[in-house]
XYZ file of C-alpha atoms in Angstrom:
225
model
C 52.427 192.628 103.185
C 53.595 188.813 104.208
C 50.985 187.434 101.823
C 53.056 188.232 98.644
C 56.284 186.946 99.798
C 57.655 183.846 98.080
C 56.415 181.001 100.215
C 58.246 178.283 98.145
C 59.912 174.991 98.265
C 63.455 175.167 99.295
C 64.687 173.401 96.179
C 62.768 175.953 93.635
C 63.929 178.684 96.129
C 67.592 178.039 95.418
C 67.065 177.417 91.878
C 65.022 180.750 91.404
C 66.732 182.815 94.004
C 68.402 184.938 91.220
C 64.751 185.795 89.958
C 63.777 186.677 93.501
C 66.344 189.067 93.760
C 66.155 190.572 90.365
C 64.797 194.222 89.377
C 61.923 192.761 87.659
C 60.653 190.789 90.336
C 60.955 193.795 92.657
C 58.588 195.779 90.536
C 56.087 192.831 90.504
C 56.112 192.792 94.089
C 55.337 196.433 94.117
C 52.705 196.003 91.541
C 50.943 193.154 93.553
C 51.056 195.303 96.904
C 49.289 198.137 94.903
C 46.772 195.763 93.384
C 46.022 194.228 96.835
C 45.432 197.678 98.149
C 42.774 198.372 95.570
C 41.385 195.134 94.230
C 40.749 191.356 95.198
C 43.311 189.257 93.282
C 43.379 185.566 92.969
C 44.664 182.972 94.225
C 45.343 184.015 97.963
C 48.747 185.070 98.455
C 49.624 181.841 100.467
C 48.798 179.893 97.313
C 50.477 182.020 94.808
C 53.549 179.323 94.589
C 51.154 176.475 95.347
C 52.367 174.285 92.161
C 55.752 174.584 93.143
C 54.995 173.502 96.944
C 53.195 170.464 95.628
C 55.887 169.604 93.207
C 59.403 170.203 94.472
C 62.066 170.634 91.814
C 63.595 167.307 92.298
C 60.274 165.703 91.680
C 59.259 167.417 88.560
C 58.723 164.619 85.809
C 55.818 166.523 83.858
C 55.128 170.137 83.140
C 51.674 171.520 82.037
C 51.442 175.171 81.146
C 48.499 177.502 81.577
C 48.042 181.081 80.792
C 46.186 182.656 83.602
C 44.718 181.690 86.757
C 40.702 181.500 86.949
C 39.320 185.076 87.668
C 36.164 183.698 89.507
C 35.713 183.733 93.209
C 37.142 180.453 94.984
C 38.371 178.988 91.766
C 42.213 179.696 91.262
C 44.383 177.933 94.097
C 47.874 177.980 92.335
C 47.678 174.919 89.938
C 46.870 175.529 86.390
C 43.507 174.040 85.204
C 42.648 172.913 88.811
C 40.084 174.225 91.137
C 39.651 173.431 94.787
C 36.949 170.685 96.229
C 33.655 171.968 95.941
C 33.932 174.338 92.943
C 32.257 173.493 89.779
C 34.680 172.032 86.943
C 35.449 174.727 84.486
C 35.086 173.960 80.711
C 38.465 173.185 79.977
C 39.050 170.612 82.673
C 35.805 169.047 81.552
C 37.496 168.288 78.348
C 40.836 167.199 79.935
C 39.001 164.661 81.986
C 37.081 163.539 78.977
C 40.370 162.914 76.841
C 41.757 161.036 80.095
C 38.638 158.897 79.933
C 39.042 158.201 76.255
C 42.763 157.691 76.586
C 43.009 155.488 79.990
C 39.761 154.766 80.807
C 39.651 156.452 83.929
C 36.477 157.398 85.185
C 35.643 161.229 85.126
C 36.210 162.572 88.768
C 33.429 164.292 90.577
C 35.741 167.447 91.478
C 38.501 169.579 89.727
C 41.299 169.333 92.301
C 44.280 168.228 90.386
C 46.740 168.227 93.641
C 47.257 164.495 93.291
C 48.840 164.997 89.920
C 50.964 167.816 91.404
C 52.123 165.472 94.412
C 53.440 162.926 91.818
C 55.728 165.333 89.836
C 53.282 167.201 87.563
C 53.992 170.895 87.557
C 50.890 172.508 86.867
C 51.882 176.225 86.322
C 50.332 179.405 84.861
C 52.445 181.771 82.788
C 50.966 184.732 85.041
C 50.223 183.325 88.601
C 48.039 186.120 89.881
C 44.905 187.878 88.433
C 42.368 190.310 89.513
C 38.994 189.622 90.345
C 36.633 189.114 87.225
C 39.360 190.733 85.007
C 40.970 187.826 82.851
C 44.637 188.785 81.781
C 44.688 191.873 84.331
C 48.098 190.898 85.637
C 49.735 189.814 82.287
C 52.946 191.685 81.011
C 53.907 192.615 84.601
C 56.492 190.542 85.166
C 55.174 186.989 85.834
C 55.827 185.819 82.420
C 59.536 186.646 82.472
C 59.644 184.642 85.877
C 57.850 181.506 84.419
C 59.859 181.483 81.467
C 62.485 180.984 83.585
C 61.181 178.210 85.535
C 60.630 176.419 82.204
C 64.092 177.060 81.093
C 65.555 176.011 84.544
C 63.633 172.726 84.441
C 65.024 172.225 80.779
C 68.461 173.003 81.561
C 69.030 171.253 85.008
C 66.830 168.293 84.495
C 66.416 165.441 81.756
C 63.428 163.122 80.638
C 60.924 165.648 81.636
C 57.552 165.534 79.556
C 56.056 169.171 78.677
C 52.583 169.162 77.523
C 51.941 171.915 75.121
C 48.072 172.616 74.890
C 47.080 175.575 72.543
C 49.321 178.273 70.832
C 50.200 180.228 73.692
C 51.902 177.185 75.487
C 53.246 176.075 71.992
C 54.956 179.641 71.594
C 57.344 178.874 74.520
C 58.678 175.720 72.938
C 62.191 177.348 72.273
C 62.487 177.465 76.072
C 62.761 173.613 76.024
C 65.823 171.427 74.846
C 63.655 169.010 72.918
C 67.099 166.676 72.660
C 66.439 165.613 76.102
C 62.907 166.222 76.888
C 59.645 164.943 75.324
C 57.385 167.892 74.092
C 54.054 166.801 73.395
C 51.750 169.418 71.476
C 47.825 169.773 70.991
C 44.906 172.064 70.709
C 43.805 173.743 73.935
C 41.474 171.839 75.688
C 38.798 174.937 75.789
C 35.496 173.864 74.248
C 36.563 176.545 71.582
C 39.354 174.445 70.218
C 39.355 170.901 71.759
C 37.883 169.432 68.893
C 40.513 170.693 66.752
C 43.192 168.196 68.097
C 43.002 167.878 71.873
C 40.485 165.105 72.083
C 42.351 162.016 70.678
C 45.928 163.434 71.433
C 46.388 160.476 74.120
C 48.992 162.630 75.895
C 48.344 160.954 79.286
C 49.224 157.614 78.156
C 52.167 158.728 76.101
C 53.469 160.554 79.065
C 53.587 157.512 80.964
C 55.135 155.448 78.166
C 57.943 157.856 77.974
C 58.384 158.248 81.681
C 58.713 154.300 82.028
C 61.358 154.145 79.028
C 63.187 156.743 81.209
C 63.184 154.256 84.214
C 60.707 156.633 85.939
C 57.375 155.820 87.805
C 54.428 156.564 85.508
C 51.793 159.008 86.839
C 48.728 157.634 88.449
C 46.137 160.150 86.959
C 43.530 159.176 88.800
C 41.489 161.400 91.113
């Protein structure tokens, strides 16, 4: 069962230790053990906490929240909206790149791997960190949302000057978890093809994020991939 042990960066481990020791997290681990016994789940166990390992707690500058990992083979690798090299870009990611190009003139990348963003301090987390193969939402309401809500609360509580990008109603519903007096919260429609034209396109969140970071005396994000 080593595949589902928390393999997580030391700073996050310290901040989140109370969660890992909580009854709800023990129940979540039991659920995942049973799921792995009977189904294929994504991402692989060693990548469940990939976002945290690429973005140590002390380096978090930006938080982007997704809802569920991709549920197709080879897509999910622990970073929301991102796919590994060699995997076609999903529709929402295509629209993210379109807005990035419109906002900053950055050429649309040939791949969909966002690790370079994560390595610069962009925490790319989903509300639910695992999913059953081909079954969207199959691991919702099992404890992950409690965990990731605490992640957001801890970033808000212990840090200042972080940009929270809220794309879509689901992410915006968690706005109460963030202290808006010491962080910047930017809201827009979800980049999905179903909603991108309702306010995601033209939101200029990438340039606005960098303007805020620079005003805070922080290094801006190089959004190029």
